[in-house]
Short mmCIF file of C-alpha atoms and ligand atoms in Angstrom, two decimals:
data_model
loop_
_atom_site.label_atom_id
_atom_site.label_comp_id
_atom_site.label_asym_id
_atom_site.label_seq_id
_atom_site.Cartn_x
_atom_site.Cartn_y
_atom_site.Cartn_z
CA MET A 1 119.38 -45.24 139.06
CA LYS A 2 121.91 -44.74 141.79
CA ALA A 3 122.08 -42.47 144.78
CA LEU A 4 125.20 -40.33 145.15
CA ASP A 5 126.77 -42.65 147.71
CA GLU A 6 126.34 -45.67 145.44
CA LEU A 7 128.97 -44.80 142.83
CA THR A 8 131.51 -47.59 142.25
CA PHE A 9 135.14 -46.48 141.97
CA ASP A 10 138.02 -48.20 140.22
CA ASN A 11 140.95 -45.76 140.25
CA ARG A 12 143.21 -47.19 137.57
CA PHE A 13 145.28 -44.06 136.92
CA ALA A 14 145.89 -43.45 140.62
CA ARG A 15 147.29 -46.99 140.86
CA LEU A 16 150.09 -46.04 138.46
CA GLY A 17 151.58 -44.31 141.46
CA ASP A 18 153.45 -41.18 142.45
CA ALA A 19 155.55 -40.86 139.31
CA PHE A 20 152.35 -40.03 137.42
CA SER A 21 150.31 -38.00 139.87
CA THR A 22 150.29 -36.56 143.38
CA HIS A 23 147.69 -37.03 146.08
CA VAL A 24 146.01 -33.67 146.77
CA LEU A 25 142.73 -32.94 148.56
CA PRO A 26 140.23 -30.47 147.06
CA GLU A 27 140.06 -27.08 148.71
CA PRO A 28 136.38 -26.38 149.47
CA LEU A 29 134.47 -23.42 148.05
CA ASP A 30 132.52 -21.13 150.39
CA ALA A 31 128.74 -21.63 150.28
CA PRO A 32 128.72 -24.07 147.36
CA ARG A 33 125.52 -24.19 145.30
CA LEU A 34 124.33 -25.81 142.13
CA VAL A 35 124.44 -23.54 139.09
CA VAL A 36 123.56 -26.11 136.45
CA ALA A 37 123.72 -29.87 135.94
CA SER A 38 123.44 -31.99 132.82
CA ASN A 39 120.85 -34.78 133.03
CA ALA A 40 122.50 -36.52 130.09
CA ALA A 41 125.86 -36.50 131.91
CA MET A 42 124.21 -37.64 135.15
CA ALA A 43 122.93 -40.66 133.21
CA LEU A 44 126.51 -41.62 132.32
CA LEU A 45 127.08 -42.23 136.04
CA ASP A 46 123.64 -43.88 136.43
CA LEU A 47 122.67 -40.98 138.71
CA ASP A 48 119.07 -39.94 139.25
CA PRO A 49 118.91 -36.31 137.96
CA ALA A 50 116.99 -35.33 141.12
CA VAL A 51 120.13 -35.78 143.26
CA ALA A 52 121.67 -32.67 141.65
CA GLU A 53 119.30 -30.53 143.71
CA THR A 54 120.31 -32.07 147.06
CA PRO A 55 122.74 -30.16 149.31
CA VAL A 56 125.19 -33.08 149.39
CA PHE A 57 125.63 -32.79 145.60
CA ALA A 58 126.97 -29.22 145.90
CA GLU A 59 129.12 -30.32 148.85
CA LEU A 60 130.66 -33.19 146.88
CA PHE A 61 131.35 -31.17 143.74
CA GLY A 62 132.22 -28.02 145.67
CA GLY A 63 135.14 -29.76 147.38
CA HIS A 64 133.61 -30.23 150.86
CA LYS A 65 133.01 -33.96 150.86
CA LEU A 66 134.62 -36.93 149.22
CA TRP A 67 133.58 -40.54 148.69
CA ALA A 68 135.61 -42.95 150.81
CA GLU A 69 136.79 -44.74 147.63
CA ALA A 70 137.82 -41.57 145.78
CA GLU A 71 141.58 -40.95 145.44
CA PRO A 72 142.05 -37.34 144.36
CA ARG A 73 145.23 -36.90 142.30
CA ALA A 74 146.88 -34.07 140.39
CA MET A 75 148.39 -35.48 137.18
CA VAL A 76 151.79 -34.42 135.85
CA TYR A 77 152.28 -33.62 132.17
CA SER A 78 154.09 -31.12 129.97
CA GLY A 79 153.46 -29.87 126.46
CA HIS A 80 154.10 -27.51 123.59
CA GLN A 81 152.39 -24.19 124.23
CA PHE A 82 152.10 -21.95 121.15
CA GLY A 83 154.85 -24.01 119.52
CA GLY A 84 157.39 -23.82 122.38
CA TYR A 85 158.08 -26.64 124.80
CA THR A 86 157.17 -26.12 128.48
CA PRO A 87 158.93 -28.83 130.50
CA GLN A 88 156.40 -29.12 133.28
CA LEU A 89 152.72 -28.34 133.40
CA GLY A 90 150.27 -30.67 135.13
CA ASP A 91 146.92 -30.27 136.88
CA GLY A 92 147.43 -26.85 138.41
CA ARG A 93 143.82 -26.39 139.41
CA GLY A 94 142.05 -29.62 138.65
CA LEU A 95 142.00 -32.99 140.36
CA LEU A 96 141.19 -36.44 139.10
CA LEU A 97 138.87 -37.50 141.94
CA GLY A 98 138.71 -41.08 140.74
CA GLU A 99 137.27 -43.34 138.05
CA VAL A 100 133.64 -44.40 138.29
CA TYR A 101 132.49 -47.64 136.79
CA ASN A 102 128.89 -47.51 135.45
CA GLN A 103 126.28 -50.20 134.81
CA ALA A 104 127.09 -50.22 131.10
CA GLY A 105 130.63 -51.25 132.00
CA GLU A 106 132.25 -47.89 131.16
CA HIS A 107 134.81 -46.06 133.27
CA TRP A 108 134.40 -42.31 133.64
CA ASP A 109 137.07 -40.03 135.11
CA LEU A 110 135.62 -37.54 137.57
CA HIS A 111 137.78 -34.44 137.21
CA LEU A 112 137.06 -31.47 139.44
CA LYS A 113 138.32 -28.25 137.85
CA GLY A 114 138.96 -25.28 140.12
CA ALA A 115 139.68 -27.49 143.16
CA GLY A 116 142.59 -25.46 144.56
CA MET A 117 146.38 -25.42 144.48
CA THR A 118 148.50 -28.43 143.60
CA PRO A 119 152.26 -28.97 143.18
CA TYR A 120 151.68 -27.97 139.52
CA SER A 121 149.97 -24.64 140.14
CA ARG A 122 153.10 -22.62 139.28
CA MET A 123 152.01 -18.95 139.59
CA GLY A 124 148.28 -19.74 139.61
CA ASP A 125 145.80 -19.80 142.49
CA GLY A 126 144.31 -23.20 141.67
CA ARG A 127 140.89 -21.68 141.10
CA ALA A 128 138.46 -21.33 138.21
CA VAL A 129 135.92 -18.51 137.99
CA LEU A 130 132.18 -18.89 137.42
CA ARG A 131 132.35 -17.40 133.91
CA SER A 132 134.87 -19.91 132.54
CA SER A 133 133.24 -22.84 134.35
CA ILE A 134 129.90 -22.04 132.73
CA ARG A 135 131.57 -21.72 129.33
CA GLU A 136 133.26 -25.12 129.68
CA PHE A 137 130.02 -26.72 130.87
CA LEU A 138 127.91 -25.32 128.02
CA ALA A 139 130.51 -26.05 125.35
CA SER A 140 131.19 -29.65 126.30
CA GLU A 141 127.52 -30.56 126.43
CA ALA A 142 126.72 -28.56 123.25
CA LEU A 143 129.54 -30.20 121.27
CA HIS A 144 128.40 -33.63 122.36
CA ALA A 145 124.83 -32.86 121.27
CA LEU A 146 126.15 -31.78 117.86
CA GLY A 147 127.88 -35.15 117.50
CA ILE A 148 131.38 -33.74 118.02
CA PRO A 149 133.51 -35.87 120.36
CA SER A 150 134.17 -33.96 123.57
CA SER A 151 134.83 -34.32 127.26
CA ARG A 152 131.53 -33.99 129.13
CA ALA A 153 130.42 -31.84 132.04
CA LEU A 154 128.29 -33.03 134.94
CA CYS A 155 127.70 -29.74 136.71
CA VAL A 156 128.90 -26.32 137.71
CA ILE A 157 129.03 -25.41 141.39
CA GLY A 158 129.10 -21.69 142.24
CA SER A 159 130.28 -20.11 145.48
CA ASP A 160 131.08 -17.00 147.50
CA THR A 161 134.84 -17.64 147.34
CA PRO A 162 136.52 -14.49 145.99
CA VAL A 163 138.94 -15.08 143.11
CA TRP A 164 141.05 -12.30 141.66
CA ARG A 165 141.37 -12.01 137.87
CA GLU A 166 141.29 -8.63 136.06
CA LYS A 167 138.74 -7.84 138.73
CA GLN A 168 137.37 -9.73 141.70
CA GLU A 169 135.16 -12.62 140.67
CA ARG A 170 133.70 -15.72 142.33
CA GLY A 171 135.22 -19.17 142.32
CA ALA A 172 133.39 -22.13 140.82
CA MET A 173 134.06 -25.76 140.02
CA VAL A 174 133.09 -27.75 136.98
CA LEU A 175 132.97 -31.52 137.18
CA ARG A 176 134.38 -32.88 133.94
CA LEU A 177 133.83 -36.42 132.69
CA ALA A 178 135.98 -38.29 130.17
CA HIS A 179 137.08 -41.87 129.67
CA SER A 180 140.60 -40.59 130.22
CA HIS A 181 142.35 -37.32 131.05
CA ILE A 182 145.61 -38.42 129.45
CA ARG A 183 146.94 -35.81 127.04
CA PHE A 184 149.61 -35.77 124.35
CA GLY A 185 151.60 -33.85 126.96
CA HIS A 186 151.69 -36.87 129.28
CA PHE A 187 153.78 -38.76 126.75
CA GLU A 188 155.92 -35.70 126.09
CA TYR A 189 156.65 -35.32 129.80
CA PHE A 190 158.13 -38.81 130.23
CA TYR A 191 159.94 -38.60 126.88
CA TYR A 192 161.69 -35.28 127.55
CA THR A 193 162.47 -36.07 131.19
CA LYS A 194 164.05 -39.32 129.92
CA LYS A 195 162.03 -41.73 132.00
CA PRO A 196 161.66 -44.66 129.59
CA GLU A 197 160.25 -47.11 132.14
CA GLN A 198 157.46 -44.79 133.18
CA GLN A 199 156.82 -43.86 129.60
CA ALA A 200 156.41 -47.55 128.76
CA GLU A 201 154.08 -47.98 131.72
CA LEU A 202 151.96 -45.08 130.50
CA ALA A 203 151.87 -46.48 126.95
CA GLU A 204 150.79 -49.90 128.27
CA HIS A 205 148.12 -48.26 130.40
CA VAL A 206 146.66 -46.36 127.43
CA LEU A 207 146.89 -49.35 125.11
CA ASN A 208 145.25 -51.77 127.56
CA LEU A 209 142.49 -49.50 128.78
CA HIS A 210 141.68 -47.33 125.81
CA TYR A 211 142.87 -49.13 122.67
CA PRO A 212 142.58 -52.84 123.57
CA GLU A 213 141.66 -53.75 119.96
CA CYS A 214 145.15 -52.57 118.89
CA ARG A 215 146.61 -55.43 120.93
CA GLU A 216 145.47 -57.77 118.13
CA GLN A 217 147.59 -55.91 115.56
CA PRO A 218 151.16 -56.99 114.67
CA GLU A 219 152.50 -53.64 115.98
CA PRO A 220 150.11 -52.59 118.77
CA TYR A 221 151.72 -49.22 119.52
CA LEU A 222 151.74 -48.26 115.88
CA ALA A 223 148.11 -49.33 115.54
CA MET A 224 147.28 -47.17 118.55
CA PHE A 225 149.05 -44.13 117.11
CA ARG A 226 147.26 -44.64 113.80
CA GLU A 227 143.96 -44.72 115.63
CA ILE A 228 144.82 -41.48 117.45
CA VAL A 229 145.66 -39.87 114.09
CA GLU A 230 142.34 -41.04 112.66
CA ARG A 231 140.31 -39.81 115.61
CA ASN A 232 141.98 -36.39 115.51
CA ALA A 233 141.38 -36.06 111.77
CA GLU A 234 137.70 -36.81 112.31
CA MET A 235 137.33 -34.54 115.33
CA ILE A 236 138.95 -31.57 113.58
CA ALA A 237 136.86 -32.18 110.43
CA LYS A 238 133.80 -31.81 112.65
CA TRP A 239 135.15 -28.62 114.23
CA GLN A 240 135.68 -27.12 110.78
CA ALA A 241 132.33 -28.27 109.43
CA TYR A 242 130.43 -26.78 112.39
CA GLY A 243 132.53 -23.65 112.88
CA PHE A 244 134.12 -24.51 116.23
CA CYS A 245 137.32 -22.70 117.12
CA HIS A 246 139.19 -24.29 120.06
CA GLY A 247 141.52 -21.38 120.70
CA VAL A 248 144.35 -23.09 122.63
CA MET A 249 145.46 -26.16 120.71
CA ASN A 250 148.57 -26.68 122.82
CA THR A 251 149.64 -30.31 123.06
CA ASP A 252 148.75 -30.37 126.76
CA ASN A 253 145.16 -29.65 125.72
CA MET A 254 144.99 -32.51 123.21
CA SER A 255 143.36 -35.68 124.47
CA ILE A 256 144.82 -39.08 123.74
CA LEU A 257 141.23 -40.14 122.93
CA GLY A 258 140.64 -37.62 120.13
CA ILE A 259 137.98 -35.69 122.03
CA THR A 260 137.62 -31.91 122.31
CA PHE A 261 139.27 -31.06 125.58
CA ASP A 262 140.26 -28.22 127.93
CA PHE A 263 138.08 -25.31 126.99
CA GLY A 264 139.43 -21.79 127.17
CA PRO A 265 138.60 -18.86 124.92
CA PHE A 266 136.82 -21.09 122.36
CA ALA A 267 134.12 -19.82 120.01
CA PHE A 268 131.61 -20.98 117.46
CA LEU A 269 131.68 -18.80 114.35
CA ASP A 270 128.83 -16.36 113.96
CA ASP A 271 129.64 -14.89 110.51
CA PHE A 272 131.80 -17.26 108.51
CA ASP A 273 135.43 -16.15 108.79
CA ALA A 274 138.23 -18.55 107.91
CA HIS A 275 140.78 -16.29 109.60
CA PHE A 276 138.87 -15.91 112.86
CA ILE A 277 141.06 -15.87 115.99
CA CYS A 278 139.06 -16.44 119.14
CA ASN A 279 141.96 -16.23 121.60
CA HIS A 280 143.03 -12.64 122.21
CA SER A 281 146.46 -13.74 123.40
CA ASP A 282 147.05 -15.47 120.05
CA HIS A 283 148.64 -12.48 118.33
CA GLU A 284 149.94 -14.40 115.35
CA GLY A 285 146.80 -16.42 114.75
CA ARG A 286 148.55 -19.73 115.31
CA TYR A 287 145.20 -21.19 116.39
CA SER A 288 142.98 -19.29 113.95
CA PHE A 289 139.97 -21.17 112.60
CA SER A 290 141.58 -22.37 109.36
CA ASN A 291 144.93 -23.08 111.03
CA GLN A 292 143.32 -25.71 113.23
CA VAL A 293 143.74 -28.20 110.40
CA PRO A 294 147.56 -27.95 110.01
CA ILE A 295 147.96 -27.48 113.78
CA GLY A 296 146.19 -30.80 114.28
CA GLN A 297 148.97 -32.39 112.26
CA TRP A 298 151.67 -30.40 114.08
CA ASN A 299 150.35 -31.67 117.41
CA LEU A 300 150.26 -35.25 116.19
CA SER A 301 153.89 -34.85 115.07
CA ALA A 302 154.80 -33.69 118.58
CA LEU A 303 153.14 -36.83 119.95
CA ALA A 304 154.92 -38.94 117.33
CA GLN A 305 158.26 -37.52 118.47
CA ALA A 306 157.47 -38.61 122.02
CA LEU A 307 156.60 -42.09 120.77
CA THR A 308 159.89 -42.66 118.92
CA PRO A 309 161.13 -44.99 121.70
CA PHE A 310 158.28 -47.39 120.84
CA ILE A 311 157.59 -47.00 117.13
CA ARG A 312 159.85 -46.88 114.04
CA VAL A 313 160.20 -43.38 112.64
CA ASP A 314 159.24 -44.36 109.09
CA ALA A 315 156.07 -46.02 110.40
CA LEU A 316 155.24 -42.91 112.44
CA LYS A 317 155.69 -40.76 109.36
CA GLU A 318 153.48 -43.01 107.33
CA ALA A 319 150.75 -42.84 109.98
CA LEU A 320 151.05 -39.04 110.12
CA GLY A 321 150.54 -39.05 106.36
CA LEU A 322 147.03 -40.40 106.91
CA TYR A 323 145.91 -37.27 108.72
CA LEU A 324 145.28 -34.82 105.90
CA PRO A 325 143.52 -37.15 103.44
CA LEU A 326 141.35 -38.49 106.26
CA TYR A 327 140.55 -34.99 107.44
CA GLN A 328 139.58 -33.96 103.91
CA ALA A 329 137.38 -37.00 103.38
CA HIS A 330 135.50 -36.48 106.67
CA TYR A 331 135.16 -32.75 106.11
CA LEU A 332 133.84 -33.09 102.58
CA ASP A 333 131.43 -35.80 103.65
CA LEU A 334 130.01 -33.55 106.36
CA MET A 335 129.78 -30.51 104.11
CA ARG A 336 127.98 -32.52 101.44
CA ARG A 337 125.46 -33.54 104.06
CA ARG A 338 125.12 -29.97 105.25
CA LEU A 339 124.30 -29.02 101.65
CA GLY A 340 121.70 -31.77 101.49
CA LEU A 341 123.63 -33.96 99.07
CA THR A 342 123.47 -37.72 99.31
CA THR A 343 125.93 -38.61 96.52
CA ALA A 344 129.54 -37.62 95.83
CA GLU A 345 130.81 -35.81 92.75
CA ASP A 346 134.34 -34.67 91.94
CA ASP A 347 133.40 -31.01 91.88
CA ASP A 348 131.81 -30.97 95.33
CA GLN A 349 134.92 -29.60 96.99
CA PRO A 350 135.11 -26.47 94.78
CA LEU A 351 131.35 -26.05 95.27
CA VAL A 352 131.90 -25.90 99.04
CA GLU A 353 134.96 -23.66 98.73
CA ARG A 354 133.17 -21.15 96.49
CA LEU A 355 130.28 -20.94 98.91
CA LEU A 356 132.57 -20.32 101.88
CA LYS A 357 134.39 -17.58 100.00
CA LEU A 358 131.11 -15.85 99.21
CA MET A 359 130.01 -16.18 102.84
CA GLN A 360 133.34 -14.80 104.01
CA ASN A 361 133.09 -11.75 101.73
CA SER A 362 129.55 -10.97 102.78
CA GLY A 363 129.76 -11.83 106.49
CA VAL A 364 127.00 -14.42 106.28
CA ASP A 365 125.92 -16.23 109.43
CA TYR A 366 127.45 -19.69 109.14
CA THR A 367 124.89 -21.66 111.15
CA LEU A 368 121.70 -20.00 109.97
CA PHE A 369 122.68 -20.15 106.28
CA PHE A 370 122.74 -23.95 106.29
CA ARG A 371 119.65 -24.24 108.44
CA ARG A 372 117.65 -21.99 106.10
CA LEU A 373 119.01 -23.74 103.05
CA GLY A 374 117.13 -26.83 104.22
CA ASP A 375 113.89 -25.04 105.05
CA GLU A 376 112.48 -25.40 101.54
CA SER A 377 113.39 -26.54 98.03
CA ALA A 378 116.85 -25.59 96.76
CA ALA A 379 115.38 -23.05 94.32
CA LEU A 380 113.22 -21.29 96.92
CA ALA A 381 115.92 -21.38 99.59
CA VAL A 382 118.66 -19.80 97.48
CA ALA A 383 116.24 -17.14 96.24
CA ARG A 384 115.53 -16.18 99.85
CA LEU A 385 119.12 -16.39 101.06
CA ARG A 386 120.37 -14.25 98.16
CA ASP A 387 119.69 -11.04 100.10
CA ASP A 388 122.40 -11.93 102.63
CA PHE A 389 125.13 -11.64 99.99
CA VAL A 390 126.88 -8.57 98.67
CA ASP A 391 128.36 -10.16 95.54
CA LEU A 392 125.02 -11.01 93.94
CA GLY A 393 126.54 -12.09 90.63
CA GLY A 394 128.88 -14.44 92.44
CA PHE A 395 126.07 -15.86 94.53
CA ASP A 396 123.75 -16.34 91.53
CA ALA A 397 126.47 -18.28 89.72
CA TRP A 398 126.98 -20.48 92.79
CA ALA A 399 123.23 -20.93 93.25
CA ASP A 400 122.84 -22.13 89.63
CA GLN A 401 125.57 -24.71 90.14
CA TYR A 402 124.04 -25.78 93.43
CA LYS A 403 120.53 -26.18 92.01
CA ALA A 404 121.89 -28.25 89.13
CA ARG A 405 123.89 -30.37 91.55
CA VAL A 406 120.83 -30.94 93.76
CA ALA A 407 118.80 -31.95 90.69
CA ARG A 408 121.45 -34.54 89.76
CA ASP A 409 121.61 -35.78 93.33
CA GLY A 410 118.21 -37.43 93.37
CA ASP A 411 114.50 -37.03 93.30
CA TYR A 412 113.18 -36.37 96.78
CA SER A 413 110.38 -34.31 98.23
CA GLU A 414 110.80 -30.97 99.97
CA ALA A 415 109.82 -32.63 103.25
CA GLN A 416 112.49 -35.31 102.85
CA ARG A 417 115.07 -32.67 102.03
CA ARG A 418 114.11 -30.62 105.08
CA GLU A 419 114.19 -33.58 107.41
CA ARG A 420 117.58 -34.77 106.17
CA MET A 421 119.16 -31.32 106.23
CA HIS A 422 117.74 -30.23 109.58
CA ALA A 423 119.16 -33.41 111.10
CA VAL A 424 122.71 -32.18 110.34
CA ASN A 425 122.26 -28.39 110.39
CA PRO A 426 121.72 -27.09 113.93
CA LEU A 427 119.33 -24.28 114.70
CA TYR A 428 120.97 -23.52 118.05
CA ILE A 429 124.69 -23.12 118.63
CA LEU A 430 126.62 -21.71 121.56
CA ARG A 431 127.19 -18.20 120.32
CA ASN A 432 129.53 -16.13 122.46
CA TYR A 433 126.91 -13.51 123.17
CA LEU A 434 124.41 -16.13 124.36
CA ALA A 435 127.00 -17.52 126.77
CA GLN A 436 127.76 -13.96 127.84
CA ASN A 437 124.11 -13.18 128.63
CA ALA A 438 123.78 -16.37 130.65
CA ILE A 439 127.01 -15.63 132.52
CA ALA A 440 125.96 -12.06 133.37
CA ALA A 441 122.70 -13.37 134.87
CA ALA A 442 124.52 -16.13 136.77
CA GLU A 443 127.03 -13.65 138.17
CA SER A 444 124.13 -11.76 139.69
CA GLY A 445 122.72 -14.97 141.18
CA ASP A 446 120.15 -15.94 138.53
CA TYR A 447 120.96 -19.37 137.09
CA SER A 448 117.77 -19.76 135.03
CA GLU A 449 119.32 -18.43 131.82
CA VAL A 450 122.29 -20.86 131.93
CA ARG A 451 119.85 -23.71 132.46
CA ARG A 452 117.57 -22.66 129.60
CA LEU A 453 120.43 -22.16 127.19
CA HIS A 454 121.84 -25.55 128.14
CA GLU A 455 118.44 -27.07 127.47
CA ALA A 456 118.19 -25.47 124.01
CA LEU A 457 121.70 -26.60 123.12
CA SER A 458 121.09 -30.16 124.25
CA LYS A 459 118.77 -30.61 121.23
CA PRO A 460 120.43 -28.34 118.68
CA PHE A 461 118.74 -29.84 115.61
CA GLU A 462 115.20 -29.75 116.99
CA GLU A 463 113.11 -26.59 116.86
CA GLN A 464 111.94 -26.00 120.43
CA PRO A 465 108.99 -23.76 121.29
CA GLY A 466 109.93 -20.71 123.32
CA MET A 467 113.62 -20.91 122.35
CA GLU A 468 113.45 -18.53 119.34
CA GLN A 469 115.84 -16.08 120.99
CA TYR A 470 118.65 -18.65 120.69
CA ALA A 471 118.19 -19.01 116.93
CA GLN A 472 118.99 -15.43 115.93
CA ARG A 473 122.01 -13.65 114.52
CA PRO A 474 123.94 -11.89 117.27
CA PRO A 475 123.31 -8.21 117.95
CA ASP A 476 126.21 -5.93 116.98
CA TRP A 477 127.57 -5.79 120.53
CA GLY A 478 127.66 -9.58 120.59
CA LYS A 479 129.67 -10.14 117.44
CA HIS A 480 133.15 -9.29 118.54
CA LEU A 481 133.23 -9.96 122.24
CA GLU A 482 136.69 -10.15 123.71
CA ILE A 483 136.85 -13.37 125.65
CA SER A 484 139.42 -13.02 128.36
CA CYS A 485 142.07 -15.71 128.39
CA SER A 486 142.22 -15.63 132.19
CA SER A 487 139.87 -18.20 133.56
P1 AMP B 501 145.31 -24.04 130.26
O1 AMP B 501 145.81 -22.96 129.36
O2 AMP B 501 144.04 -23.71 131.00
O3 AMP B 501 145.21 -25.35 129.56
O4 AMP B 501 146.38 -24.21 131.43
C1 AMP B 501 147.75 -24.40 131.23
C2 AMP B 501 148.41 -24.80 132.53
O5 AMP B 501 148.24 -23.79 133.51
C3 AMP B 501 147.86 -26.07 133.14
O6 AMP B 501 148.92 -26.75 133.76
C4 AMP B 501 146.87 -25.55 134.15
O7 AMP B 501 146.64 -26.46 135.21
C5 AMP B 501 147.58 -24.31 134.66
N1 AMP B 501 146.66 -23.29 135.18
C6 AMP B 501 145.79 -22.52 134.47
N2 AMP B 501 145.11 -21.70 135.30
C7 AMP B 501 145.55 -21.95 136.55
C8 AMP B 501 145.23 -21.42 137.85
N3 AMP B 501 144.33 -20.46 138.02
N4 AMP B 501 145.91 -21.94 138.90
C9 AMP B 501 146.82 -22.90 138.75
N5 AMP B 501 147.16 -23.42 137.58
C10 AMP B 501 146.55 -22.96 136.47
MG1 MG B 502 145.06 -27.12 129.74
#
């Protein structure tokens, strides 16, 4: 375990120089205080969880203090936003403080979001409000606990600093961790500004630090792109299988590592709804739940375009062709497991599709359905779940097929079935209304609810005593909350 002043820095991105990022100091928050910290994320930096409660912790992550070896930088990038190209974006309110090297030999970027204005702030104030910082914190740690690749969050620091959104709110900072903060948009920036030397430097940097195994391949850059395609296919399959809606899949929010990144108006589905749009500024539903799959491919194509100086176009196209079949294979594999199946049959895909259609028509809670399906034998579970459906004939037909399929799958006890299914079907997910309750309490100075919810979500598959309130369907007011895009 390390004390806060014992972190070891190795700032590899900063060393790329001023063409890639600009030195900017964080702008401190007034009266910084700890809202919540993640012990699991603290462990990634070898930090003793107890240090989160010390005043110096809030000072460091509230922008007042800096390690001597930190080199805070605002990164430049661009990207396609809602399908249109924006020539320059960049860290408008976040700073890469530096890269910490842990005892396991991993590098972690420390990125402080809400750290004030930078040369890339455009019309913004460089700040993040408490509400959105709490949402990013809870989501990143919850996704990780579900087994979905994501950037991580160390802590949220609250403050008295006034920040103006639709109304006056308070500024906060979230400390984000990732092995890299390089986005698709980084490559797009150097491609569209016609800076081939810097683009090559960036590509070498990513290849050497993040995809060293691709160096062994005959065409290292192509191997790296293929790996990025594969990771995205797997990540999005997990989003779809667990009902996660990102909300702003612009290419500047897509990580080069295939991790869930840059949280805005995201949501986990309550009732299953393939057409769900969680971002209220997304009038055409470009980033609706089911569109995430084709948009994943669209974003990879935008990255491929930016990589044309390094990789043959036919090879890029071939690699892009891997996306959909890989996505489908991962998705079906996960859904089979969610249904408690251990073998594969050709008709499993229609079995899943028919179920989702029935859930859609009846507004069935996506998370609780699968959890309850594993509570007891297939026959008893479907008999109990039947009441949630409106189209009873349709559900009975599905249930008969499912029971027959389970019988063919293998001979296992009810306890084995429960254990296997509960290990992949969470009891607790980050429902919007739960986040909203925790935020309302935090805005009035009570951080206990954020901390409890974080605790429940850190073990989503394990029933925890005293956490029953997090395993319920949302109340009516909580079902269709409008999550403001301003953050
Ligand atoms: P986002 O939609 O949060 O991914 O942000 C898109 C771009 O706007 C990024 O370049 C952000 O850094 C920038 N941005 C968002 N909010 C602010 C803000 N309050 N101040 C400055 N820049 C911002
Ligand atoms: Mg962003």
